[in-house]
PDB file of C-alpha atoms in Angstrom:
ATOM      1  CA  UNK O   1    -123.682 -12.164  72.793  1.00 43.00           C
ATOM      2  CA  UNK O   2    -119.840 -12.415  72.046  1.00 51.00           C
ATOM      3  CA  UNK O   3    -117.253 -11.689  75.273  1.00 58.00           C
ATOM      4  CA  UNK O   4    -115.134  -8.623  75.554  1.00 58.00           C
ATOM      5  CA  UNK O   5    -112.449 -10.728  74.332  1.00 64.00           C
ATOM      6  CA  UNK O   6    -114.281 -12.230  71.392  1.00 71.00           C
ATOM      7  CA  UNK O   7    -114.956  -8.887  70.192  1.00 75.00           C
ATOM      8  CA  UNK O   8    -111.036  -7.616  70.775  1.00 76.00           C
ATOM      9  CA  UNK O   9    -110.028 -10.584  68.611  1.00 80.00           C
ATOM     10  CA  UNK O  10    -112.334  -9.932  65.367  1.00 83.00           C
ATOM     11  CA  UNK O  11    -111.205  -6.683  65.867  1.00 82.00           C
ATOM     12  CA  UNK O  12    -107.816  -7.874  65.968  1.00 84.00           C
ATOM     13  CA  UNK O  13    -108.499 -10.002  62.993  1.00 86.00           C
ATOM     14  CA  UNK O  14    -110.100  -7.217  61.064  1.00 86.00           C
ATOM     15  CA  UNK O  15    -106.949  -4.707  61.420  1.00 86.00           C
ATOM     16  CA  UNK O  16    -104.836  -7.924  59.778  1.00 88.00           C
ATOM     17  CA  UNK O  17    -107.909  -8.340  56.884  1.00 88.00           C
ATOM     18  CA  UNK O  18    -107.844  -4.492  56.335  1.00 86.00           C
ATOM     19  CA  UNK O  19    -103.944  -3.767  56.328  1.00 86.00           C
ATOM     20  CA  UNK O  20    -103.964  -7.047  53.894  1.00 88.00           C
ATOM     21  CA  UNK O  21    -106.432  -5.941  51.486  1.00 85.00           C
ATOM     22  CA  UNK O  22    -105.157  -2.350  50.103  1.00 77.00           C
ATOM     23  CA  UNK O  23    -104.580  -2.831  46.458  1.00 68.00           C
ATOM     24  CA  UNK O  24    -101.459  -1.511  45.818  1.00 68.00           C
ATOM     25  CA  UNK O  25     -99.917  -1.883  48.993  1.00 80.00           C
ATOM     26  CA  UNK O  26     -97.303  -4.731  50.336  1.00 89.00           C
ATOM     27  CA  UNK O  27     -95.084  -4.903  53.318  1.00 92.00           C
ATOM     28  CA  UNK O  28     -93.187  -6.478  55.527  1.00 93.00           C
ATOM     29  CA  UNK O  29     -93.739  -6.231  59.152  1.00 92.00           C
ATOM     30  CA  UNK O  30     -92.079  -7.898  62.132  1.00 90.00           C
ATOM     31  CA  UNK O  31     -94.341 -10.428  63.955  1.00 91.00           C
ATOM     32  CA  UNK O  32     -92.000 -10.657  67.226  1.00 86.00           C
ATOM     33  CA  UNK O  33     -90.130  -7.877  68.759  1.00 79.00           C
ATOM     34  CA  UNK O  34     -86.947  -8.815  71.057  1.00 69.00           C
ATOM     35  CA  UNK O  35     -86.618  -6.629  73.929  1.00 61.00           C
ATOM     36  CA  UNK O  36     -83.770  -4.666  72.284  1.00 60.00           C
ATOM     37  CA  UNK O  37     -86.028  -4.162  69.571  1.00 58.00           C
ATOM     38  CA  UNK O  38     -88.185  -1.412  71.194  1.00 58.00           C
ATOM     39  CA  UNK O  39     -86.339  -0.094  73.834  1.00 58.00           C
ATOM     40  CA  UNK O  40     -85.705   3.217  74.070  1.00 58.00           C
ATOM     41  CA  UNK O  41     -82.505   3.139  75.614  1.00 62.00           C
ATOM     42  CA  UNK O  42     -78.965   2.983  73.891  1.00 64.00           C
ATOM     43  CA  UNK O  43     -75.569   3.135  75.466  1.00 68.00           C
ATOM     44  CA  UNK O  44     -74.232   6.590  75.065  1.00 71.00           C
ATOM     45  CA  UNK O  45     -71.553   5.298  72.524  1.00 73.00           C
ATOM     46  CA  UNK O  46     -73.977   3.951  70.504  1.00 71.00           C
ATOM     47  CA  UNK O  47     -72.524   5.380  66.702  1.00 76.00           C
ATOM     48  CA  UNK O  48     -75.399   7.235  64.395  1.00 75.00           C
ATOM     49  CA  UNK O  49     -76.180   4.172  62.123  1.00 73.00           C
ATOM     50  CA  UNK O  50     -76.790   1.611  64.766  1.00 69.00           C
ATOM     51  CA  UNK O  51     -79.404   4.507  66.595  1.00 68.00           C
ATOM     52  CA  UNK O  52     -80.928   4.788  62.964  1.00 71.00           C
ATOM     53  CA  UNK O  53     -81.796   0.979  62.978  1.00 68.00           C
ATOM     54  CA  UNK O  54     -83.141   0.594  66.215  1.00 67.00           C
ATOM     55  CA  UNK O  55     -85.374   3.499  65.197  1.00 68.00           C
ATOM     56  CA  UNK O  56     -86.264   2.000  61.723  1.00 70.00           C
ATOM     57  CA  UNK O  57     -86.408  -1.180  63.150  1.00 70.00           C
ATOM     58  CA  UNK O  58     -89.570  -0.140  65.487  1.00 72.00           C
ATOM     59  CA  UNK O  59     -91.134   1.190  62.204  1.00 79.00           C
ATOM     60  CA  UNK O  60     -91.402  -2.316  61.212  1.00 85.00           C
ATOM     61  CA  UNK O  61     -93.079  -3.944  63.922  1.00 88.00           C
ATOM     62  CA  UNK O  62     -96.879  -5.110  63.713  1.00 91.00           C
ATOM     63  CA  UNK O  63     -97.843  -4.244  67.261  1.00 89.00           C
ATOM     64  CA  UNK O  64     -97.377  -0.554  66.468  1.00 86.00           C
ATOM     65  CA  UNK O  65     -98.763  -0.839  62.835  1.00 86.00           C
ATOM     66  CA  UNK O  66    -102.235  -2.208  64.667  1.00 87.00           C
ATOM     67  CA  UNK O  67    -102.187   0.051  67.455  1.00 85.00           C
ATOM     68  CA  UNK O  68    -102.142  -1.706  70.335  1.00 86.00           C
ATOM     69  CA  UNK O  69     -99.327  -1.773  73.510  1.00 85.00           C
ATOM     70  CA  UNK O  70     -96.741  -4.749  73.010  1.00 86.00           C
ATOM     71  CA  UNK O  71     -97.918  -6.388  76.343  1.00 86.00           C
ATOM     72  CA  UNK O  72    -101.331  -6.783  74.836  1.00 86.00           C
ATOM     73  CA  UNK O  73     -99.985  -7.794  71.490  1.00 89.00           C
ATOM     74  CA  UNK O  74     -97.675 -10.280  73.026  1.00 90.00           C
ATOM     75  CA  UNK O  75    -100.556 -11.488  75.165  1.00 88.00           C
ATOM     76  CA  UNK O  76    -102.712 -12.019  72.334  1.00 87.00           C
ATOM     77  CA  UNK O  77     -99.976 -14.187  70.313  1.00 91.00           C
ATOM     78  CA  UNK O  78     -99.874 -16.483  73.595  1.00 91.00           C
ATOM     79  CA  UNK O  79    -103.493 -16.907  73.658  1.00 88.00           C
ATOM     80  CA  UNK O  80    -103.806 -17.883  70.073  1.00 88.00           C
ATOM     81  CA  UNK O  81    -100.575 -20.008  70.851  1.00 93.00           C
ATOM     82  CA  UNK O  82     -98.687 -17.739  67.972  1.00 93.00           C
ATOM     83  CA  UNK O  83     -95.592 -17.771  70.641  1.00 94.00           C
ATOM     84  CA  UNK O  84     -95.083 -20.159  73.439  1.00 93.00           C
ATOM     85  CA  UNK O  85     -93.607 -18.974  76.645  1.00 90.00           C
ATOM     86  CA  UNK O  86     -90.767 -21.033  77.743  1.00 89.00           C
ATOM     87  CA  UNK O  87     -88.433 -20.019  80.659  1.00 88.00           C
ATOM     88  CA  UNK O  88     -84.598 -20.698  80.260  1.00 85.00           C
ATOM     89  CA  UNK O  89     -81.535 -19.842  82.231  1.00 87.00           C
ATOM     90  CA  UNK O  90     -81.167 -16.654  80.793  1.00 81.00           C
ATOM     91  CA  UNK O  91     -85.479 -15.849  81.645  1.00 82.00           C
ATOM     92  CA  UNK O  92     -88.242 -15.937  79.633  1.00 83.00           C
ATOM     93  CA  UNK O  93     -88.040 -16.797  76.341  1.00 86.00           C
ATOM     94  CA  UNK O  94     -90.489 -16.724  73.071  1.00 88.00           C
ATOM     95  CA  UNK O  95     -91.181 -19.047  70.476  1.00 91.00           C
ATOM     96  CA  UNK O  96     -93.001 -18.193  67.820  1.00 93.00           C
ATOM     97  CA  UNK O  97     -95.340 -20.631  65.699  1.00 95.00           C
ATOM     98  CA  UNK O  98     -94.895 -20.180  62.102  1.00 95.00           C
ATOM     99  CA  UNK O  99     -97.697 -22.698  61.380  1.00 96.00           C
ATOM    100  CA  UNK O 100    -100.072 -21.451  63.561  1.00 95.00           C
ATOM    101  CA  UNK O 101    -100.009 -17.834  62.518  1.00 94.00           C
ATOM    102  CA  UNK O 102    -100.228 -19.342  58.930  1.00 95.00           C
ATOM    103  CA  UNK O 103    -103.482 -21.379  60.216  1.00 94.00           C
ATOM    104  CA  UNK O 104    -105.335 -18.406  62.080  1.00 91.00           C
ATOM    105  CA  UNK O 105    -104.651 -16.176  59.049  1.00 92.00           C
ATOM    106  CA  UNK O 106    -105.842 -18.958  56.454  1.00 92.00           C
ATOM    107  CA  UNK O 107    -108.720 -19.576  58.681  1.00 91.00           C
ATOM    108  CA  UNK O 108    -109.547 -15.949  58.666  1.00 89.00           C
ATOM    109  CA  UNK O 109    -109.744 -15.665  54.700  1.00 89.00           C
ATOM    110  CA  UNK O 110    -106.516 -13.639  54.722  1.00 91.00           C
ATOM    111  CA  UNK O 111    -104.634 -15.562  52.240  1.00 91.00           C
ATOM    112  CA  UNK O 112    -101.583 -14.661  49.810  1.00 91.00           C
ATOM    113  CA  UNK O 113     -99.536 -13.478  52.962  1.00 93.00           C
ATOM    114  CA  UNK O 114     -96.330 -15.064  53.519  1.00 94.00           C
ATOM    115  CA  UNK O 115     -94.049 -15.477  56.662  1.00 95.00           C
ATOM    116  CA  UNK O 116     -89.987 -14.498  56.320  1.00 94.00           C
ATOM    117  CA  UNK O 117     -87.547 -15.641  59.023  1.00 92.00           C
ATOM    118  CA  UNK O 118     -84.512 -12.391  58.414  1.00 89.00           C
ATOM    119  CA  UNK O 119     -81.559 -11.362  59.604  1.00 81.00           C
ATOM    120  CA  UNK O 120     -82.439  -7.532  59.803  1.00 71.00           C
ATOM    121  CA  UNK O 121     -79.838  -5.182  61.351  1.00 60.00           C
ATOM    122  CA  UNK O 122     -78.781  -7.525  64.148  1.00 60.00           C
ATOM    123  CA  UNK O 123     -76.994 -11.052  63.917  1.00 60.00           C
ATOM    124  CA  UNK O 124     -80.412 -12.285  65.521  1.00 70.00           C
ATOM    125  CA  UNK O 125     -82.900 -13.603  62.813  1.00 79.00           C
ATOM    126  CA  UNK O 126     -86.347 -12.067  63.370  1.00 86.00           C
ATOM    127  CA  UNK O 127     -89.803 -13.135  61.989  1.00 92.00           C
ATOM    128  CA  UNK O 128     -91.660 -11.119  59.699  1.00 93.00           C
ATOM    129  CA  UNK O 129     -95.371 -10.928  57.998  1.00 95.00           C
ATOM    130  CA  UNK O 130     -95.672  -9.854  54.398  1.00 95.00           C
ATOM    131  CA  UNK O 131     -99.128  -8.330  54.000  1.00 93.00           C
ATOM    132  CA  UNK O 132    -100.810  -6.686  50.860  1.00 90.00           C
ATOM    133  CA  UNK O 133    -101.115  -7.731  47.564  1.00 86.00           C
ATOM    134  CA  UNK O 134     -98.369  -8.394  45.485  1.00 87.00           C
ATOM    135  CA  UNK O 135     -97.909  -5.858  42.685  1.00 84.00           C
ATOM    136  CA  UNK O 136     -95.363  -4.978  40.127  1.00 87.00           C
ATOM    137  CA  UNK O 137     -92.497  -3.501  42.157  1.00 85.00           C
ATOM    138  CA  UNK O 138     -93.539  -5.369  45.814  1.00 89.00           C
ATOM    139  CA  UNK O 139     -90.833  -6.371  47.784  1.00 93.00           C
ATOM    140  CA  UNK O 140     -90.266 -10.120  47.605  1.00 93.00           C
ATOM    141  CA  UNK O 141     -88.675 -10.342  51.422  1.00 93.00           C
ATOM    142  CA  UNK O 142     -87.668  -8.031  53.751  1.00 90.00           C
ATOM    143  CA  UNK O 143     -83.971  -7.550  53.373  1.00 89.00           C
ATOM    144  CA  UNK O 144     -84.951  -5.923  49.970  1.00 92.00           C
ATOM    145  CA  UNK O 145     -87.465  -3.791  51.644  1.00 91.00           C
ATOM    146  CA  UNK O 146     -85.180  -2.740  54.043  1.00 85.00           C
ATOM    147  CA  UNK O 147     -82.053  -2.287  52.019  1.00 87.00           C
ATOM    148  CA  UNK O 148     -84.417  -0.173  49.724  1.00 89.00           C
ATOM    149  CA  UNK O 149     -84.838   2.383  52.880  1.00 86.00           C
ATOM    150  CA  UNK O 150     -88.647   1.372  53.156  1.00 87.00           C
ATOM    151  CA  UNK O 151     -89.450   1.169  56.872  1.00 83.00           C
ATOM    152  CA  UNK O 152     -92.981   2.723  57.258  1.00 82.00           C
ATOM    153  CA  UNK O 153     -96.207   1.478  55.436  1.00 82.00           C
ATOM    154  CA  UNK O 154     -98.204   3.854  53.299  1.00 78.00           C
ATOM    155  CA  UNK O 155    -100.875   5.686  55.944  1.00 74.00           C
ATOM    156  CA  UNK O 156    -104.270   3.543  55.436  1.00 73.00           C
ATOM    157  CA  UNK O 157    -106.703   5.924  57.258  1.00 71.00           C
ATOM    158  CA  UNK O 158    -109.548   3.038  57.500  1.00 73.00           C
ATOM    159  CA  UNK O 159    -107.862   1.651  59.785  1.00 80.00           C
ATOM    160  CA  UNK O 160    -107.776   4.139  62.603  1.00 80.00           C
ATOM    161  CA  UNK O 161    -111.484   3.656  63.672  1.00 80.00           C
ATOM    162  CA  UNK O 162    -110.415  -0.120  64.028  1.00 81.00           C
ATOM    163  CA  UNK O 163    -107.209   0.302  66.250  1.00 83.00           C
ATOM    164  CA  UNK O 164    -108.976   2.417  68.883  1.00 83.00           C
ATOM    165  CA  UNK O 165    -111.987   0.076  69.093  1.00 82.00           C
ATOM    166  CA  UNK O 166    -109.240  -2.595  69.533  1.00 82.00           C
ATOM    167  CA  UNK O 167    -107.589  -0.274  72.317  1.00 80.00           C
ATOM    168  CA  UNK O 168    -110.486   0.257  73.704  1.00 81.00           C
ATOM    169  CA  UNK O 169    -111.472  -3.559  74.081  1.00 80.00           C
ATOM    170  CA  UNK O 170    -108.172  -4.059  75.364  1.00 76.00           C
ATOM    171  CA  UNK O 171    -108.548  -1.274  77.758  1.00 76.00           C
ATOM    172  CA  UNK O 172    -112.189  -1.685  78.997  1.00 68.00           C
ATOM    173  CA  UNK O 173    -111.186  -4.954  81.461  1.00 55.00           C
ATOM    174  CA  UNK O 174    -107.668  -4.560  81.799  1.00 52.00           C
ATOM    175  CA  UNK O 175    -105.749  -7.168  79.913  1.00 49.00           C
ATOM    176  CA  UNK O 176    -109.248  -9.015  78.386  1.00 46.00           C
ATOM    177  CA  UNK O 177    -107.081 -11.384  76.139  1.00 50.00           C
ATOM    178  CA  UNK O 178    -105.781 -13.499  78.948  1.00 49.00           C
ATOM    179  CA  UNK O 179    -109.069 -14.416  80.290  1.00 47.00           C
TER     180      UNK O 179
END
């Protein structure tokens, strides 16, 4: 009989397979959010276009898109040694693993994706995950996605049963993924 955590990461696995395989659907989400990336808080001088990309810019992200809480996500990407944890003078720092993403999702039959390093918004390049097929009209990277004022995914209702199975996983042993 598979673990807890086996089950959380076909689960996880299946989410990726099932965002991937809508026919007419491609786009580009953000693999690794910074810190400044999803908080909530902004200086109170912060002008209206640089509060409307933070907000977009959480749109993007895959952690929301599968359902699950960033520490979970982020925990999951360490397991699968997606990002390596590597402390510096200025803390904790993330590296993420181009290759082995590409790997797990090749060894998962998800294939056609492709991986976009992007300067999106901030002077800080950022990695992103093109899912979906490519159709006439897809956007070939992200900039174009993003300068086209695309920063949600079409609603793909399948995929609701599979995010709170995956939250529930995630929820049933506390943080299963790191055992």
């Amino acid at each position: 009989m598979a673990s807890t955590s086996e089950d959380a990461v076909v689960v996880f696995l299946s989410l990726i397979r099932a965002i991937h395989d809508r026919k007419r659907d491609s786009f580009w989400y953000r693999i690794l959010d910074d810190d400044k990336d999803i908080s909530d808080r902004l200086p109170a001088n912060t002008d209206k276009e640089t509060k409307e990309g933070v907000v977009n810019r959480k749109t993007l992200s895959l952690w929301q898109q599968l359902g699950m809480k960033h520490s979970d996500y982020i925990a999951f990407l360490k397991k699968h040694k997606i990002v390596l944890e590597k402390n510096t003078q200025q803390g904790i720092k993330l590296t993420f693993k181009e290759a082995t993403l590409e790997t797990l999702l090749v060894n998962n039959e998800i294939h056609g994706s492709e991986i976009e390093l992007a300067n999106i918004v901030t002077n800080q390049g950022r990695w992103y995950l093109r899912l979906g097929n490519k159709h006439k009209g897809y956007f070939k990277n992200v900039t174009a996605q993003v300068n086209a004022g695309v920063y949600s995914p079409s609603r793909h209702q399948q995929i609701s049963y599979m995010q709170k199975r995956l939250r529930q996983l995630l929820s049933s042993n506390g943080n299963i993924l790191d055992d």
